[in-house]
Coordinates of C-alpha atoms and ligand atoms in Angstrom, one line a residue:
M654 CA 22.7 -22.8 -10.2
N655 CA 20.4 -24.6 -12.1
S656 CA 19.1 -26.7 -9.6
P657 CA 15.4 -26.7 -8.1
L658 CA 14.7 -23.4 -6.0
N659 CA 13.2 -23.8 -2.4
V660 CA 11.1 -21.0 -1.3
A661 CA 9.0 -20.5 1.8
V662 CA 6.4 -18.2 1.0
F663 CA 5.8 -16.0 4.0
S664 CA 2.7 -14.4 5.0
S665 CA 0.6 -15.9 2.4
K666 CA -3.1 -16.4 2.5
P667 CA -5.4 -18.7 1.1
Y668 CA -6.3 -16.3 -1.8
D669 CA -2.1 -16.1 -2.0
K670 CA -1.7 -19.8 -2.1
R671 CA -4.4 -20.3 -4.9
T672 CA -2.8 -17.4 -7.2
L673 CA 0.9 -18.7 -6.9
L674 CA -0.2 -22.3 -7.4
K675 CA -2.5 -21.6 -10.5
H676 CA 0.7 -19.8 -12.3
D677 CA 3.3 -22.0 -10.8
N678 CA 3.9 -24.5 -13.8
N679 CA 7.8 -24.3 -13.5
P680 CA 8.6 -27.8 -11.5
N681 CA 11.9 -25.6 -10.8
I682 CA 10.3 -23.1 -8.0
Q683 CA 9.2 -25.4 -5.5
L684 CA 6.9 -23.2 -2.8
T685 CA 6.3 -24.4 0.8
F686 CA 3.7 -21.7 2.3
F687 CA 3.3 -19.7 5.6
E688 CA 0.5 -18.2 7.0
S689 CA 2.9 -16.1 9.5
R690 CA 4.3 -13.0 9.1
L691 CA 8.3 -13.0 8.7
S692 CA 10.0 -11.5 11.7
E693 CA 12.3 -11.9 14.1
E694 CA 10.4 -14.8 16.0
T695 CA 9.6 -16.7 12.9
V696 CA 12.6 -16.6 10.6
S697 CA 13.8 -19.8 12.8
L698 CA 11.3 -21.7 10.6
V699 CA 13.4 -21.1 7.3
S700 CA 16.0 -23.7 7.2
Q701 CA 16.6 -25.3 4.1
F702 CA 15.2 -22.9 1.4
D703 CA 16.7 -20.9 -1.2
A704 CA 14.9 -17.8 -0.8
V705 CA 11.6 -16.1 0.6
S706 CA 8.6 -14.5 -0.8
C707 CA 7.1 -11.5 1.3
F708 CA 4.5 -9.5 1.5
V709 CA 3.8 -5.5 3.0
N710 CA 4.3 -6.2 6.5
D711 CA 7.2 -9.1 6.4
Q712 CA 9.9 -7.9 8.8
L713 CA 13.1 -7.8 6.8
N714 CA 15.6 -6.0 8.9
H715 CA 19.2 -6.3 9.7
K716 CA 18.7 -9.2 11.9
V717 CA 16.1 -11.0 10.0
I718 CA 18.4 -10.8 6.9
K719 CA 21.2 -12.0 8.7
A720 CA 19.8 -15.1 10.2
L721 CA 17.7 -15.8 6.0
K722 CA 21.8 -15.5 4.9
A723 CA 22.9 -18.1 7.8
A724 CA 19.6 -20.1 6.9
G725 CA 21.1 -20.5 2.8
V726 CA 18.6 -18.1 1.5
N727 CA 20.1 -15.9 -0.9
A728 CA 17.0 -14.1 -2.2
I729 CA 13.8 -12.1 -1.2
A730 CA 11.0 -11.7 -3.3
L731 CA 8.7 -9.5 -2.4
R732 CA 5.2 -9.7 -3.5
C733 CA 4.5 -5.7 -3.8
A734 CA 5.8 -2.9 -5.2
G735 CA 7.2 -1.3 -2.2
Y736 CA 10.2 -2.0 -0.2
N737 CA 10.2 0.1 2.9
N738 CA 10.2 -2.7 5.3
V739 CA 13.3 -4.2 3.7
D740 CA 16.7 -3.1 5.0
L741 CA 18.2 -2.7 1.5
N742 CA 21.5 -1.9 2.8
A743 CA 21.9 -4.8 5.1
A744 CA 20.4 -7.1 1.9
K745 CA 23.6 -5.9 -0.2
E746 CA 26.1 -6.0 2.3
I747 CA 25.1 -9.1 3.7
G748 CA 24.7 -10.8 0.1
I749 CA 21.0 -11.4 -0.4
K750 CA 19.7 -10.0 -4.0
V751 CA 15.9 -8.8 -3.5
Y752 CA 13.3 -8.5 -5.8
H753 CA 10.0 -6.7 -6.4
V754 CA 6.9 -6.3 -8.5
P755 CA 6.9 -2.9 -9.7
D756 CA 3.8 -2.5 -11.6
Y757 CA 1.3 -4.9 -11.0
S758 CA -1.8 -2.9 -11.4
P759 CA -1.6 0.4 -10.7
T760 CA -5.4 1.0 -11.5
S761 CA -6.3 -1.4 -8.3
V762 CA -4.8 0.9 -6.0
A763 CA -6.0 4.4 -8.0
E764 CA -9.4 3.1 -8.4
H765 CA -9.3 2.2 -4.8
A766 CA -8.8 5.7 -3.4
V767 CA -11.5 7.2 -5.9
A768 CA -13.7 4.2 -3.6
L769 CA -12.8 5.9 -0.5
I770 CA -13.3 9.4 -1.7
L771 CA -16.6 8.3 -3.2
T772 CA -17.5 6.8 -0.5
L773 CA -16.9 9.7 2.4
N774 CA -18.3 12.1 -0.3
R775 CA -21.5 10.4 -0.7
K776 CA -22.0 8.3 2.4
T777 CA -23.1 5.6 0.6
H778 CA -22.0 3.1 3.2
K779 CA -24.6 4.8 5.7
A780 CA -27.0 5.0 2.7
Y781 CA -26.5 1.5 2.9
Q782 CA -27.0 0.6 6.3
R783 CA -30.2 3.3 6.4
V784 CA -31.7 1.7 3.7
K785 CA -31.8 -1.7 5.1
E786 CA -33.5 -0.4 8.3
G787 CA -36.3 1.2 6.2
N788 CA -34.8 4.6 6.9
F789 CA -35.0 6.7 3.6
A790 CA -34.3 9.8 5.1
L791 CA -31.2 12.0 3.4
E792 CA -30.8 14.0 6.3
G793 CA -26.7 14.0 7.1
L794 CA -25.9 12.4 3.4
M795 CA -25.6 15.1 1.3
G796 CA -21.8 15.3 -0.4
F797 CA -20.9 17.6 -3.1
N798 CA -20.1 17.7 -6.9
L799 CA -16.8 16.3 -7.9
A800 CA -16.6 18.0 -10.8
G801 CA -14.7 21.5 -10.8
K802 CA -12.8 20.5 -7.1
T803 CA -9.4 20.7 -7.1
V804 CA -7.5 17.5 -5.9
G805 CA -4.1 17.7 -5.3
C806 CA -1.4 14.2 -6.2
I807 CA 1.3 13.8 -4.4
G808 CA 3.2 11.2 -6.1
T809 CA 2.9 10.8 -9.6
G810 CA 4.3 7.3 -10.8
R811 CA 2.2 4.6 -11.6
I812 CA -0.2 4.5 -8.8
G813 CA -0.5 8.4 -9.2
L814 CA -0.7 8.7 -12.9
A815 CA -3.6 6.5 -13.0
F816 CA -6.0 8.4 -10.1
A817 CA -5.0 11.7 -11.4
K818 CA -6.3 10.2 -14.6
I819 CA -9.7 9.1 -13.1
M820 CA -9.7 12.5 -11.1
L821 CA -9.6 14.4 -14.7
G822 CA -12.2 12.2 -16.0
F823 CA -14.2 13.7 -13.2
G824 CA -13.7 17.3 -14.1
C825 CA -11.5 17.8 -11.3
N826 CA -8.5 20.3 -11.7
V827 CA -5.7 18.5 -10.4
L828 CA -2.8 19.7 -9.0
C829 CA 0.1 17.2 -8.7
Y830 CA 3.7 17.1 -6.8
D831 CA 6.2 14.8 -7.7
P832 CA 10.1 15.8 -7.5
E833 CA 10.2 13.8 -11.1
P834 CA 6.9 15.5 -13.2
D835 CA 5.8 13.2 -15.9
P836 CA 5.1 15.0 -19.2
E837 CA 2.6 12.9 -20.3
L838 CA 0.1 13.7 -17.3
H839 CA 1.4 17.6 -17.9
S840 CA 0.4 17.3 -21.4
L841 CA -3.4 15.6 -20.1
G842 CA -3.5 18.7 -18.2
V843 CA -2.6 18.6 -14.9
S844 CA -0.4 21.3 -13.3
Y845 CA 2.5 20.8 -11.1
V846 CA 3.1 22.9 -8.4
A847 CA 5.3 23.3 -5.3
L848 CA 4.3 20.9 -2.5
E849 CA 3.1 24.4 -0.4
E850 CA 0.7 25.3 -2.8
L851 CA -0.9 22.0 -3.6
Y852 CA -1.2 21.9 0.3
C853 CA -3.3 25.2 0.6
Q854 CA -5.3 24.8 -3.0
S855 CA -6.4 21.4 -2.8
D856 CA -10.1 20.3 -1.5
I857 CA -8.8 16.3 -1.4
I858 CA -5.2 15.5 -1.1
S859 CA -4.3 11.9 -2.1
L860 CA -0.8 10.4 -1.4
H861 CA 0.7 8.2 -3.8
C862 CA 4.7 8.6 -3.1
P863 CA 6.9 6.3 -1.7
L864 CA 7.7 5.7 2.2
T865 CA 11.3 6.5 2.5
K866 CA 13.1 9.0 5.5
A867 CA 12.3 12.4 3.0
T868 CA 8.4 11.3 3.6
H869 CA 7.9 9.9 7.2
H870 CA 5.2 11.9 8.7
L871 CA 4.8 14.2 5.7
I872 CA 1.5 14.7 7.1
D873 CA 2.0 16.1 10.0
T874 CA 0.3 19.1 11.8
A875 CA 2.6 21.3 10.5
S876 CA 1.9 20.7 6.8
L877 CA -1.8 19.8 8.4
Q878 CA -2.0 23.6 9.1
K879 CA -1.4 24.7 5.7
M880 CA -4.7 22.9 3.9
K881 CA -7.9 24.2 3.5
D882 CA -10.6 23.5 6.3
G883 CA -12.3 20.7 5.7
V884 CA -9.8 18.9 3.9
M885 CA -10.4 15.3 2.3
L886 CA -7.3 13.4 3.1
I887 CA -6.5 10.3 1.2
N888 CA -3.9 7.3 2.0
T889 CA -3.6 4.5 -0.1
S890 CA 0.5 4.3 -0.1
R891 CA 1.9 3.6 3.2
G892 CA 0.6 4.2 6.7
A893 CA 3.6 6.5 8.1
L894 CA 3.1 8.9 5.5
V895 CA 0.6 10.5 7.7
N896 CA 1.3 10.8 11.8
A897 CA -2.0 8.8 12.7
Q898 CA -1.7 11.5 16.4
S899 CA -1.8 14.6 14.0
A900 CA -4.6 13.6 11.8
V901 CA -6.9 12.7 15.1
K902 CA -6.3 16.4 16.0
A903 CA -6.8 17.5 12.9
L904 CA -10.2 16.1 12.8
Y905 CA -11.3 17.3 16.0
D906 CA -10.4 20.4 14.6
G907 CA -12.2 20.4 11.6
K908 CA -9.2 20.7 9.9
I909 CA -9.6 17.4 8.1
G910 CA -13.2 17.4 6.8
A911 CA -12.7 13.2 5.8
L912 CA -10.2 10.7 6.1
G913 CA -9.7 7.8 4.2
L914 CA -7.1 5.2 5.0
D915 CA -6.1 2.1 3.3
V916 CA -3.4 2.1 5.4
Y917 CA -2.6 3.0 8.8
E918 CA 1.2 3.3 10.4
D919 CA 1.1 0.3 12.9
E920 CA -0.9 -2.1 10.5
G921 CA 1.5 -5.0 11.1
S922 CA 0.2 -6.3 14.1
L923 CA -3.8 -5.8 12.5
F924 CA -4.5 -5.9 9.1
F925 CA -5.0 -9.2 7.0
E926 CA -6.1 -10.7 10.0
D927 CA -9.6 -11.6 11.5
M928 CA -9.3 -9.4 14.9
S929 CA -13.2 -9.4 15.5
E930 CA -12.8 -11.5 18.7
Q931 CA -10.2 -9.4 20.1
I932 CA -9.6 -6.1 21.9
I933 CA -7.4 -3.7 19.7
L934 CA -5.0 -2.3 22.1
D935 CA -3.7 0.4 19.5
S936 CA -5.8 3.5 21.2
V937 CA -5.1 5.8 18.6
F938 CA -6.5 3.2 15.5
Q939 CA -9.5 3.0 17.5
L940 CA -10.1 6.4 18.1
L941 CA -9.7 7.0 14.3
L942 CA -12.3 4.4 13.9
T943 CA -15.7 6.6 15.8
F944 CA -14.9 9.6 13.6
P945 CA -18.2 9.4 11.3
N946 CA -16.2 11.0 8.7
V947 CA -13.4 8.4 8.7
I948 CA -12.8 5.2 6.7
V949 CA -10.6 2.5 7.4
T950 CA -9.8 -0.1 4.5
G951 CA -7.2 -3.0 5.9
H952 CA -4.6 -2.7 2.8
Q953 CA -6.7 -3.8 0.3
G954 CA -5.9 -1.4 -2.5
Y955 CA -4.2 -4.0 -4.6
F956 CA -6.5 -6.4 -3.9
T957 CA -8.2 -7.2 -7.3
D958 CA -8.1 -10.6 -9.2
I959 CA -5.8 -9.2 -11.7
A960 CA -3.1 -7.6 -9.6
L961 CA -3.4 -11.2 -7.2
D962 CA -2.8 -12.8 -10.8
H963 CA 0.2 -10.2 -12.2
I964 CA 2.0 -10.1 -8.8
A965 CA 1.8 -14.1 -8.9
E966 CA 3.0 -14.3 -12.1
T967 CA 6.0 -12.0 -11.6
T968 CA 6.9 -13.0 -8.4
L969 CA 7.8 -16.7 -10.5
E970 CA 9.2 -15.0 -12.8
N971 CA 11.5 -13.2 -10.6
L972 CA 12.4 -16.4 -9.0
E973 CA 13.0 -18.2 -11.8
T974 CA 15.3 -15.1 -13.0
H975 CA 17.0 -15.6 -9.6
R976 CA 17.4 -19.2 -10.1
L977 CA 19.0 -18.9 -13.8
N978 CA 21.5 -16.1 -12.2
Q979 CA 20.0 -14.0 -14.8
P980 CA 20.1 -10.3 -14.7
S981 CA 16.7 -8.3 -13.8
E982 CA 15.4 -4.7 -13.8
R983 CA 13.2 -5.6 -11.0
Q984 CA 16.1 -6.9 -8.9
L985 CA 16.2 -3.8 -6.3
F986 CA 20.3 -3.6 -6.3
Ligands
NAI1251 P1 6.2 4.5 -8.4 O1 7.5 4.2 -7.7 O2 5.6 4.4 -9.7 O3 6.3 6.5 -8.1 C1 6.1 6.5 -6.7 C2 6.8 8.3 -7.3 O4 6.7 9.2 -6.3 C3 7.7 8.5 -8.4 O5 6.9 9.1 -9.4 C4 8.2 9.4 -7.4 O6 9.1 10.4 -8.0 C5 7.5 10.0 -6.3 N1 8.0 10.3 -5.3 C6 9.3 10.1 -4.8 N2 9.4 10.7 -3.7 C7 8.2 12.1 -3.5 C8 8.1 13.0 -2.7 N3 9.1 13.3 -1.8 N4 6.8 13.6 -2.9 C9 6.4 13.4 -3.8 N5 6.1 12.4 -4.9 C10 7.7 11.5 -4.9 O7 5.2 3.8 -7.3 P2 3.8 3.4 -7.3 O8 3.9 2.2 -8.2 O9 2.6 4.1 -7.8 O10 3.5 3.2 -5.4 C11 3.4 4.3 -5.3 C12 3.4 3.7 -3.9 O11 1.8 3.2 -3.5 C13 4.3 2.5 -3.4 O12 5.5 3.2 -2.6 C14 3.6 1.8 -2.4 O13 3.8 2.7 -1.2 C15 1.9 1.7 -2.3 N6 1.6 1.0 -3.1 C16 -0.1 1.0 -2.2 C17 -0.5 -0.6 -2.7 C18 -2.1 -0.7 -1.5 O14 -2.6 -2.3 -2.0 N7 -2.4 0.2 -1.0 C19 -0.4 -1.4 -3.3 C20 0.9 -0.9 -3.8 C21 1.2 0.5 -4.1

């Protein structure tokens, strides 16, 4: 299988296109860009392609994967680490290989989680607006010292590790939960504890585990009840780790004191698009935006120059590996 590979690149924004083209010096990889998401509605765009390249909100369910195979596609090259949007069983059964980009830049997401913490705490977004309007009053801007606070980190893989290291640098006590503890992190001074203990001890909780059946709505009314009153909750992982309706209720009750979200359960129809001229019909999302102690960013944790370069380089490497029919540890099965 050494002939050139024709690749349909879905969800490709101008910055994706620029970065992929900057790194694509392989005449055997031919990229065609589609701005739209891949879904049951758009899969008909795929004809005469050997592979597709997709992102976090492309819909790769059984029906789409079957349609891709029927159109001659043999590989899906994800431009992301998470793969919860791909029906891997269907891909395996139907015979399409799936590749991902596991560690393009863990620090980019970890640093964004910290940016959300610092902004929620010291209210720099509000201070910026006030000062622009000549309002130098401090009432309402008071924060707390991070040093000495207890930070719970759920999931200590690549991103959780980077996050925990930063929080240790701030002088926080870091409690971690992961079914597979990291000995390096343990030696740096974090404590691995049971999830229940992490919930009840932490002033700040940050989620860094993947979205799986086991972690779907990990944060719901029951788990929130176990947390400290006024806890700060940060989710830069995947939206459905948090039951958004439970979070709204906990914000009303004061159980959640501050909420920072880079991801949202139903972000697929919102994020990565300019929706400023449209009415957003998701009432839970709209409600979240009304709270003064909630910050939502539109899945930009990964969005740094280095990360985009690594995503492009690795995606192109994955496609070349597939073209040459070589084994790859970035192939998901
Ligand atoms: P990773 O695979 O290196 O680490 C995930 C860790 O979660 C592993 O150590 C695993 O043992 C642990 N884990 C699995 N099930 C768990 C559970 N039930 N409770 C606690 N921990 C559990 O993944 P990485 O690179 O650290 O990424 C984590 C997640 O971050 C990805 O799955 C993805 O959803 C998200 N992400 C978000 C981005 C953004 O732009 N906001 C960008 C990249 C990734």
